[in-house]
mmCIF file of C-alpha atoms in Angstrom:
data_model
loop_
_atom_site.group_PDB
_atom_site.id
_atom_site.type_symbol
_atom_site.label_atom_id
_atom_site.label_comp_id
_atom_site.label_asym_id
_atom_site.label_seq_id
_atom_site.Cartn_x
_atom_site.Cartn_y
_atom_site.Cartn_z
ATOM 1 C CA UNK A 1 -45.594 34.583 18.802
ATOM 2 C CA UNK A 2 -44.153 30.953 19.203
ATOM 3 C CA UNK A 3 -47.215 29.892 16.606
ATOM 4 C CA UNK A 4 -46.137 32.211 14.180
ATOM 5 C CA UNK A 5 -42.700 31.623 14.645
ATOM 6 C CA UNK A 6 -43.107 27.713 14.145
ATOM 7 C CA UNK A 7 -45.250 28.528 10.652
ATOM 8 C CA UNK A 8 -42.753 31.009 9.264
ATOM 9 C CA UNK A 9 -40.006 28.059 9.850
ATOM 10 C CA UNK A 10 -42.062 25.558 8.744
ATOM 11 C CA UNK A 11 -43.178 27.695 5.394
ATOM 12 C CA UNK A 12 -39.387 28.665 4.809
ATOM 13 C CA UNK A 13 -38.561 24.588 5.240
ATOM 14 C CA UNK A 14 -41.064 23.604 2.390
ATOM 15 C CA UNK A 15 -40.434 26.137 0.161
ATOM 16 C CA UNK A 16 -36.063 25.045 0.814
ATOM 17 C CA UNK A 17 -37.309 21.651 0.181
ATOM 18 C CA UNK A 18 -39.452 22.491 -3.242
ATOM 19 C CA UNK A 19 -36.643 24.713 -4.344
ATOM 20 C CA UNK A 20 -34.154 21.575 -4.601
ATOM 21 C CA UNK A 21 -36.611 19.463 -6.407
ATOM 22 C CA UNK A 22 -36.996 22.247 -8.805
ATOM 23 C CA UNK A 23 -33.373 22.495 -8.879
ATOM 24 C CA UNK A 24 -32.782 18.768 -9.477
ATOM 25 C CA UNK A 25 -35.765 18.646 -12.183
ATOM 26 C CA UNK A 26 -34.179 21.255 -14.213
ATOM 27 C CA UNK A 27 -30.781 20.504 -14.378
ATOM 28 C CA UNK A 28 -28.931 20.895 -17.424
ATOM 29 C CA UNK A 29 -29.581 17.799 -20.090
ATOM 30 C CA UNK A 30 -26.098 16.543 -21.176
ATOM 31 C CA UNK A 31 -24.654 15.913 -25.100
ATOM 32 C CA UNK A 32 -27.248 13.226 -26.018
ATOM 33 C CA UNK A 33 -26.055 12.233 -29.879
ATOM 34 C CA UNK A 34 -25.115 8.489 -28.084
ATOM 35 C CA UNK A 35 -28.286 7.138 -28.610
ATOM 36 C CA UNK A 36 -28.689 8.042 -32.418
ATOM 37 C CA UNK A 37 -28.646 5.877 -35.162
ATOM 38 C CA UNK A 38 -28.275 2.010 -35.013
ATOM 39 C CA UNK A 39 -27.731 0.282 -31.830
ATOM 40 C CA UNK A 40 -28.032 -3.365 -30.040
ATOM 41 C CA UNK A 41 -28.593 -4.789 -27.021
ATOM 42 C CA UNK A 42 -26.991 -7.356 -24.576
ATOM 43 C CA UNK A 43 -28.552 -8.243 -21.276
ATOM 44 C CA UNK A 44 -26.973 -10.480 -18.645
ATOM 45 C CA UNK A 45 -28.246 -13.599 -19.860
ATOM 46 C CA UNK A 46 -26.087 -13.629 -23.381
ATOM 47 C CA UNK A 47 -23.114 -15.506 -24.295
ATOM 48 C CA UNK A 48 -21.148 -12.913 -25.457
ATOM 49 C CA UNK A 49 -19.207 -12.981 -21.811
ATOM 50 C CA UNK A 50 -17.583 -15.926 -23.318
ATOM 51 C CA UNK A 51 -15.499 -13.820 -25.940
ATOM 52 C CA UNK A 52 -15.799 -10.793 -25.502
ATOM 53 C CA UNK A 53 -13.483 -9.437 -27.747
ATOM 54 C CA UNK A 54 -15.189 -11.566 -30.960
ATOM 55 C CA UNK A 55 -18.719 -10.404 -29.680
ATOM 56 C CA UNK A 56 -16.958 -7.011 -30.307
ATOM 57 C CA UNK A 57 -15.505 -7.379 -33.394
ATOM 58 C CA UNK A 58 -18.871 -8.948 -34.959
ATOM 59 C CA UNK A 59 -21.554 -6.213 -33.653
ATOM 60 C CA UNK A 60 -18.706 -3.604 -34.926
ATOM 61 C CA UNK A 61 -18.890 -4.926 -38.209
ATOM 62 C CA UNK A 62 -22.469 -4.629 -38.222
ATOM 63 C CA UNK A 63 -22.431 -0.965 -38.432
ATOM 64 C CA UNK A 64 -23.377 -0.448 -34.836
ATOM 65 C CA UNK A 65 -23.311 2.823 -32.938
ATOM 66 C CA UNK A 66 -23.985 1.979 -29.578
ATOM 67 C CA UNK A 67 -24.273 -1.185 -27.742
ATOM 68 C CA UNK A 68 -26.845 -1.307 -25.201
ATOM 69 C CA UNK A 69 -25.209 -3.485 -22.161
ATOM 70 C CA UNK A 70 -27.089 -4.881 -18.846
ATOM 71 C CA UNK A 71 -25.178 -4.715 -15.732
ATOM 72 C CA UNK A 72 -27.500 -6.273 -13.592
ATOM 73 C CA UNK A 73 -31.420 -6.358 -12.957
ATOM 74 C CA UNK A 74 -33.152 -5.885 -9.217
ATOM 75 C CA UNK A 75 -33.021 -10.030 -9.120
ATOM 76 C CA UNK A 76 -29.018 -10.307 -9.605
ATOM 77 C CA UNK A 77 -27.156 -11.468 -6.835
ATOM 78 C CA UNK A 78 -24.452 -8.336 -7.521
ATOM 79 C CA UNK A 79 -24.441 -4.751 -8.555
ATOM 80 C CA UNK A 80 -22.415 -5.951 -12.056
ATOM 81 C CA UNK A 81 -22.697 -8.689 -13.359
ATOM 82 C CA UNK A 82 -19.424 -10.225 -14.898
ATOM 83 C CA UNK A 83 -17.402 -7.068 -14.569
ATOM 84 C CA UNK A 84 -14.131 -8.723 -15.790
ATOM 85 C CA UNK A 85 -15.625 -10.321 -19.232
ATOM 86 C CA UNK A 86 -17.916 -6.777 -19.327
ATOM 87 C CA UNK A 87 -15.241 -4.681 -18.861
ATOM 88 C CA UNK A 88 -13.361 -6.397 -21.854
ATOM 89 C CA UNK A 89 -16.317 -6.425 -23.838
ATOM 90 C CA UNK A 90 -16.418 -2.524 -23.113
ATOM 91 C CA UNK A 91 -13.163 -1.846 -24.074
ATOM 92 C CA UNK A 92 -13.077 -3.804 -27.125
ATOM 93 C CA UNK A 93 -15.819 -1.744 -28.731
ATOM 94 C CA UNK A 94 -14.673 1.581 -27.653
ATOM 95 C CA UNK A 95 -11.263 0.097 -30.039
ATOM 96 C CA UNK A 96 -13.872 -0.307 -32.692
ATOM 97 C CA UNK A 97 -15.273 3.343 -32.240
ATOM 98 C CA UNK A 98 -18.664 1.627 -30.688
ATOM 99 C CA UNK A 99 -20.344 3.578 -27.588
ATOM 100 C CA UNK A 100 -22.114 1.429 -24.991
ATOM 101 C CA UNK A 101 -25.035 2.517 -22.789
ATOM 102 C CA UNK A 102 -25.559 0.713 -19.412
ATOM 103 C CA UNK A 103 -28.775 -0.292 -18.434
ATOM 104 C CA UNK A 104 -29.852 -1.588 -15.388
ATOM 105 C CA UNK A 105 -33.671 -2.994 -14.296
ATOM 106 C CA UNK A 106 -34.775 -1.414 -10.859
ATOM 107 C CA UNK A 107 -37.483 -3.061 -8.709
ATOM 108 C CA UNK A 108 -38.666 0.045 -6.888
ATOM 109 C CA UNK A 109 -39.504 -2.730 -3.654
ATOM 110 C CA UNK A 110 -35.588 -2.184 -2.108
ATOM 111 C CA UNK A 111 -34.537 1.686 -2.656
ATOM 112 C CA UNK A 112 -30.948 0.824 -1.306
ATOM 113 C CA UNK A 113 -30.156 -1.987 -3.794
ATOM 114 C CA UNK A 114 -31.478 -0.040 -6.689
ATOM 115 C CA UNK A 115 -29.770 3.263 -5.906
ATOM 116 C CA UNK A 116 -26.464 1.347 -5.259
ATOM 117 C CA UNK A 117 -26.648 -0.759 -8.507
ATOM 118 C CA UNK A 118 -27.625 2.750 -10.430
ATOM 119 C CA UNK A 119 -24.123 4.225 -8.574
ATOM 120 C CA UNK A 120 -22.055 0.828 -10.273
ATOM 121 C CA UNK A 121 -22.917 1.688 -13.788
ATOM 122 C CA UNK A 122 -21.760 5.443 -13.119
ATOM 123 C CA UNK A 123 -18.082 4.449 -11.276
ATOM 124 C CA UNK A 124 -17.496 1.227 -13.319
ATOM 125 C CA UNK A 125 -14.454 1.272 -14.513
ATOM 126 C CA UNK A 126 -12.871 -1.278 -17.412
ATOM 127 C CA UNK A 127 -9.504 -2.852 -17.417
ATOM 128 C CA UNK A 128 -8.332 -0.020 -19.647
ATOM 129 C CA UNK A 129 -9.509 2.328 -17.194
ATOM 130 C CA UNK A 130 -12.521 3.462 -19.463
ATOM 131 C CA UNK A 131 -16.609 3.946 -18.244
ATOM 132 C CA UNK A 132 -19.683 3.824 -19.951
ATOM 133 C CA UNK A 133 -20.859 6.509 -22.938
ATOM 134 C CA UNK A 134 -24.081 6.455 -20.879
ATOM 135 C CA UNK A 135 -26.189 5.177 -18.587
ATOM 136 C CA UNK A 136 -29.864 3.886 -18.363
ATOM 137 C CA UNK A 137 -33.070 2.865 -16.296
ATOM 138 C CA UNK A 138 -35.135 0.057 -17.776
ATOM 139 C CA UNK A 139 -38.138 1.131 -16.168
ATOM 140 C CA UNK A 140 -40.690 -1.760 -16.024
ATOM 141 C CA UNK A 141 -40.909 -3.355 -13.298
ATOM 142 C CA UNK A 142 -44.131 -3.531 -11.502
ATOM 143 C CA UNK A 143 -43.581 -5.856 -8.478
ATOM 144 C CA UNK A 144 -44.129 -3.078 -6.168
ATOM 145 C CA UNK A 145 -48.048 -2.889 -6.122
ATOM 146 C CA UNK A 146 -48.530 0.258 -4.368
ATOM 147 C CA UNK A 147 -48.481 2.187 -8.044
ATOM 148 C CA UNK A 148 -47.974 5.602 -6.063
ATOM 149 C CA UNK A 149 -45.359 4.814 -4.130
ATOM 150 C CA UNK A 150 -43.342 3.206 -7.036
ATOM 151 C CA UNK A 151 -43.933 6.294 -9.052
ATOM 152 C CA UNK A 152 -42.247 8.117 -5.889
ATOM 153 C CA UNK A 153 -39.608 5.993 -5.709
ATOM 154 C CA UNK A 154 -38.698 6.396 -9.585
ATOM 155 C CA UNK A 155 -38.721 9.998 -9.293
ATOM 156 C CA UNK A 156 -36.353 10.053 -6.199
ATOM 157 C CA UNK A 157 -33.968 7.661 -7.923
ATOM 158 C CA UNK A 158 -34.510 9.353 -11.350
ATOM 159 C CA UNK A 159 -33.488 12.901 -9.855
ATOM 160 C CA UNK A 160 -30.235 11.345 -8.163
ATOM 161 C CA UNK A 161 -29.077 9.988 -11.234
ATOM 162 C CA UNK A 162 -29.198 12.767 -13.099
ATOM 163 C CA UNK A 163 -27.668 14.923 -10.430
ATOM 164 C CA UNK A 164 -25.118 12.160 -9.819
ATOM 165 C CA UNK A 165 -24.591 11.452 -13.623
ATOM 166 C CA UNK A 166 -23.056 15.437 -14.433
ATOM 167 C CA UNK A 167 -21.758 15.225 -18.064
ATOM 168 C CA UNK A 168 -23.060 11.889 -18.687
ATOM 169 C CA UNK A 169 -26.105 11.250 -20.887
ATOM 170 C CA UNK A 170 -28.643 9.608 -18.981
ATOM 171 C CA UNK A 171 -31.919 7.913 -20.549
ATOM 172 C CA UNK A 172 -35.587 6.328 -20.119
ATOM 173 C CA UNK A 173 -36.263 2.851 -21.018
ATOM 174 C CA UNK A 174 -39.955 2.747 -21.183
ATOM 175 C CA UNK A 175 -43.137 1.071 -22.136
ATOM 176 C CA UNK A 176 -44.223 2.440 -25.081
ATOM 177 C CA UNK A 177 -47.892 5.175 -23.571
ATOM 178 C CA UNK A 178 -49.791 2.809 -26.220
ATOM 179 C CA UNK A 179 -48.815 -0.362 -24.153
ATOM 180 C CA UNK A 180 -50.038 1.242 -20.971
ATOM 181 C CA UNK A 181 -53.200 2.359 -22.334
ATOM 182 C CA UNK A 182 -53.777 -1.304 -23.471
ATOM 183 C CA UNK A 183 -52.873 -2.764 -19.941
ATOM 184 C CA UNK A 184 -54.479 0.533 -17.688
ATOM 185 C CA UNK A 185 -53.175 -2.020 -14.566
ATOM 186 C CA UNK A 186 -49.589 -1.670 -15.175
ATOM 187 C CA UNK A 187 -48.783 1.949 -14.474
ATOM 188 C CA UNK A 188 -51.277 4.256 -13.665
ATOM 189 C CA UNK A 189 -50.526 8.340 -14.261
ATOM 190 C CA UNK A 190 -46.917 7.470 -15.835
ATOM 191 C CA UNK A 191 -45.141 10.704 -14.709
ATOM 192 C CA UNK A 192 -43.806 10.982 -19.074
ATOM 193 C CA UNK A 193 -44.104 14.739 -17.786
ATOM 194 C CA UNK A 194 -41.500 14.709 -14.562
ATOM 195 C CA UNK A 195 -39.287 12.273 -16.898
ATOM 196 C CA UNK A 196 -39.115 14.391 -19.249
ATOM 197 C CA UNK A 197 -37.462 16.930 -17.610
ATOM 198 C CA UNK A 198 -35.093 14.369 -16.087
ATOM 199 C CA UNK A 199 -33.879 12.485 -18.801
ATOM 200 C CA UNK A 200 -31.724 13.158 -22.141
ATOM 201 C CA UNK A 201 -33.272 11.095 -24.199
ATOM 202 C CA UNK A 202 -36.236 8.221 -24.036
ATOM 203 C CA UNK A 203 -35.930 4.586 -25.308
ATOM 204 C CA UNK A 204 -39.763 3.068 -25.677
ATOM 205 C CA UNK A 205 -39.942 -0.732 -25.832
ATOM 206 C CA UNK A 206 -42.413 -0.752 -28.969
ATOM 207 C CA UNK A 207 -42.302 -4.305 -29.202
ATOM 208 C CA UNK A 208 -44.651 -6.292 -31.670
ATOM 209 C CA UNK A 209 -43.266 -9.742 -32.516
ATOM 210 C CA UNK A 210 -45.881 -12.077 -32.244
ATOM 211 C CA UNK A 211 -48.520 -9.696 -30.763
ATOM 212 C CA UNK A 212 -48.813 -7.274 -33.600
ATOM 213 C CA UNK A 213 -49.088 -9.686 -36.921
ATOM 214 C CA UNK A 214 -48.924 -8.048 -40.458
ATOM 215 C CA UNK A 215 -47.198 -4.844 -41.300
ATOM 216 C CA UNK A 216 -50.360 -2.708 -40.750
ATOM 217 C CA UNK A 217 -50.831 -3.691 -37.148
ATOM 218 C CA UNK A 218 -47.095 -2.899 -36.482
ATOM 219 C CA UNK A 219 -46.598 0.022 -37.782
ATOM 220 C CA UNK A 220 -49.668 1.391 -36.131
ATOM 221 C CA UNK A 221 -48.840 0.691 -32.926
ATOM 222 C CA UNK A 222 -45.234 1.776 -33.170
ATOM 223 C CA UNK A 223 -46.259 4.770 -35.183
ATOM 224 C CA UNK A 224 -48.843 5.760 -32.461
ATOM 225 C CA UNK A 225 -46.745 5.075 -29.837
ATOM 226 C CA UNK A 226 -43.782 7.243 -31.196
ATOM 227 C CA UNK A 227 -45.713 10.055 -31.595
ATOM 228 C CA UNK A 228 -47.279 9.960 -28.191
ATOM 229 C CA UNK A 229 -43.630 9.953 -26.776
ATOM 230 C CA UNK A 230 -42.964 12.984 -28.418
ATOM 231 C CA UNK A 231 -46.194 14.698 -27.464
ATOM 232 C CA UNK A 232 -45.744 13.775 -23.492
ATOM 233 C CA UNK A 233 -41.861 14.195 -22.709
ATOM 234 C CA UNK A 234 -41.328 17.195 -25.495
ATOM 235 C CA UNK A 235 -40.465 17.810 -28.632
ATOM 236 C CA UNK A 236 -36.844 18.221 -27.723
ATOM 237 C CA UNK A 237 -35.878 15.073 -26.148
ATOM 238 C CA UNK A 238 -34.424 12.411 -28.409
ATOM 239 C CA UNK A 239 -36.194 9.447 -28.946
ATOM 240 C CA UNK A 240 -34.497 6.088 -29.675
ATOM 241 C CA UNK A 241 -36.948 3.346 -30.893
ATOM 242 C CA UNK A 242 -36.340 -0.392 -29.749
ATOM 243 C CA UNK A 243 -38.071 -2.694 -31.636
ATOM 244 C CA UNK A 244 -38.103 -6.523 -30.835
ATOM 245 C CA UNK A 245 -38.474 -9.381 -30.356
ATOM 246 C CA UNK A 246 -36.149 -9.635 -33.550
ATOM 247 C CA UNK A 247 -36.689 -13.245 -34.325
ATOM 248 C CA UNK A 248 -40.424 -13.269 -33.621
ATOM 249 C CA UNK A 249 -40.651 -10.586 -36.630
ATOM 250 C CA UNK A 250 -41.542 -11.731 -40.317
ATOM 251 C CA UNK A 251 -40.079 -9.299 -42.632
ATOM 252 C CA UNK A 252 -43.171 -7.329 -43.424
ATOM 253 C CA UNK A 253 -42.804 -6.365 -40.224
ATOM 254 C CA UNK A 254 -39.719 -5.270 -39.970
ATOM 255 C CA UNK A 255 -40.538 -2.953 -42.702
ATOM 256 C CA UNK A 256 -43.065 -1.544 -40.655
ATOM 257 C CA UNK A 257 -41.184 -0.856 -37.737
ATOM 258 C CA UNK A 258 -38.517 1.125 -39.739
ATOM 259 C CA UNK A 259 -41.560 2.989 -41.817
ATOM 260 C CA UNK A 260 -43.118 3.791 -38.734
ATOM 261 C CA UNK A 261 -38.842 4.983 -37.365
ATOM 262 C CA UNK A 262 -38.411 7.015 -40.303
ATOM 263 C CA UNK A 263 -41.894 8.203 -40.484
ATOM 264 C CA UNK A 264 -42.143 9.718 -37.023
ATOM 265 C CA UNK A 265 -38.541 11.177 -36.695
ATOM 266 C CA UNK A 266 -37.088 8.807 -34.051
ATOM 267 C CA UNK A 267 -33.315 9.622 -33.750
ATOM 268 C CA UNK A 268 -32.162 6.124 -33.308
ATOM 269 C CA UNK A 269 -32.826 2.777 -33.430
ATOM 270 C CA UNK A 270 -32.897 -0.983 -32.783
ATOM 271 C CA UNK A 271 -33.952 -4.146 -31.952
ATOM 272 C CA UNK A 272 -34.404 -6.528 -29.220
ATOM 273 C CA UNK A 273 -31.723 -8.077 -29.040
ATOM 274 C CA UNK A 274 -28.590 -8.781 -30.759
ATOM 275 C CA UNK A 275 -28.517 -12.704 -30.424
ATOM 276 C CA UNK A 276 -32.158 -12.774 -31.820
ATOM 277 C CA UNK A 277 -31.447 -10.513 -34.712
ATOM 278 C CA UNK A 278 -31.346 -12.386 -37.999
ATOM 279 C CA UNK A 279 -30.455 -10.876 -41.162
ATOM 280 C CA UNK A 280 -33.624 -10.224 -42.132
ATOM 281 C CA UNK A 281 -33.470 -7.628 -38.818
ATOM 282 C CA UNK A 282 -29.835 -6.327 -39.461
ATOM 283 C CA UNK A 283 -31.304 -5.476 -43.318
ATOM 284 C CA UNK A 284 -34.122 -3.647 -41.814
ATOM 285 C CA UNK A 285 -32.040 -1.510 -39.589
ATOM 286 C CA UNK A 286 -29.723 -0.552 -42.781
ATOM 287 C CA UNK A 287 -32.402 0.881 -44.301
ATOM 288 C CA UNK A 288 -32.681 3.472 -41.712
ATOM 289 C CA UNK A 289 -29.279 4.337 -41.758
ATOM 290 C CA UNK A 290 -28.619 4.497 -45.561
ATOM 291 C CA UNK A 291 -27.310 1.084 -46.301
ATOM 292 C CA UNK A 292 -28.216 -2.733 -47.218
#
């Protein structure tokens, strides 16, 4: 009786325990339009900290969107980076009718220190009391060798962010599926399924400068790698295309990167990142969204 006892509690405590992962998988996407159209990108590294406002004021004018902004990567020495000069720099293009996206770079090798730098882009507050449009995961790293439990640990940390997130639009940043079929090494059996039912929208990294020369070998990689997005996270999540390096791109390939955008229905748009963007980038980008 005791046996049976101990299985029925057992059975009811893994079928409590797959209930809240299904629970957690499917929760409801939030409002995801943030990541349409054109965008840019900061990371930690950039001068803008230095005038913040003026970085502002000169992305704004670009026709920008949404800004993509680092907080910190799994190698800073805090969970923000520069929160004063960020904050500013926040606040100055929400003035200017700009979104911004937070990103931050987990390592997967300390779960504390990435869940608590995911938590800082969610409460950060600016000095005008505003928070970020949206938050993101560059997902990349692959210090942790042990591919399976990495994979584990992005799930678990995926799933709390969305719970944690609520209302706020939370996204992918990804290697592009073609980039992992070329390197097999890197991340073996991507979960793009158990993502996809996380996540509001997906940002692949189809980068080409300098390893994709020509505007046929561009566009067929970006092209391909678009497409098999789309086929492996769903038809309905939005995709946002980041393109880069900017400066390492001749303009024929430029062109092919927003062929391959407008080609394959990507919803937004960019390169990497805004102090490498020439003109040559910014023209490329207008094409996409109606102007020169």
């Amino acid at each position: 009786m005791r046996r049976s006892l101990l299985v029925v509690a057992v059975a009811l405590s893994l079928a409590a325990v797959a209930a809240a992962e299904r629970s957690a998988v499917a929760a409801p996407r939030a409002e995801a339009s943030v990541f349409d159209g054109l965008a840019t990108w900061v990371d930690i590294y950039d001068a803008y900290y230095r005038a913040p406002e003026a970085a502002a004021a000169r992305i704004a004018a670009r026709g920008v969107r949404t800004v993509f902004a680092e907080t910190a990567n799994d190698r800073s020495a805090v969970d923000v980076v520069k929160p004063g000069p960020l904050g500013r720099f926040v606040d100055a293009l929400h003035e200017r009718g700009v979104a911004v996206v937070a990103w931050y770079l987990p390592g997967f090798d300390r779960p504390s220190r990435d869940l608590r730098r995911t938590r800082a882009m969610l409460r950060f507050r600016t000095p005008a009391g505003g928070s970020f449009d949206a938050v993101a995961l560059d997902i990349e790293s692959t210090r942790l060798k042990n591919v399976g439990l990495r994979t584990r640990r992005l799930l678990t940390l995926s799933r709390t962010l969305r719970t944690e997130a609520g209302d706020t639009p939370v996204a992918a940043i990804t290697y592009p599926p073609r980039a992992l079929e070329r390197h097999a090494g890197w991340w073996p059996r991507f979960p793009w399924a158990d993502l996809g039912r996380l996540y509001d929208a997906f940002v692949p990294m189809a980068y080409t400068g300098g390893g994709f020369p020509g505007y046929d070998a561009t566009y067929g990689y970006v092209a391909r790698s678009l497409r098999q997005v789309r086929a492996l996270v769903g038809v309905d999540v939005p995709i946002h295309a980041a393109g880069g390096v900017a400066n390492r791109m001749s303009r024929d390939e430029l062109e092919a990167f927003a062929d391959a955008v407008a080609d394959t229905g990507a919803t937004g748009w960019s390169l990497y990142d805004y102090e490498t963007t020439l003109p040559r980038g910014w023209a490329a980008l207008g094409v996409l969204g109606g102007t020169r």
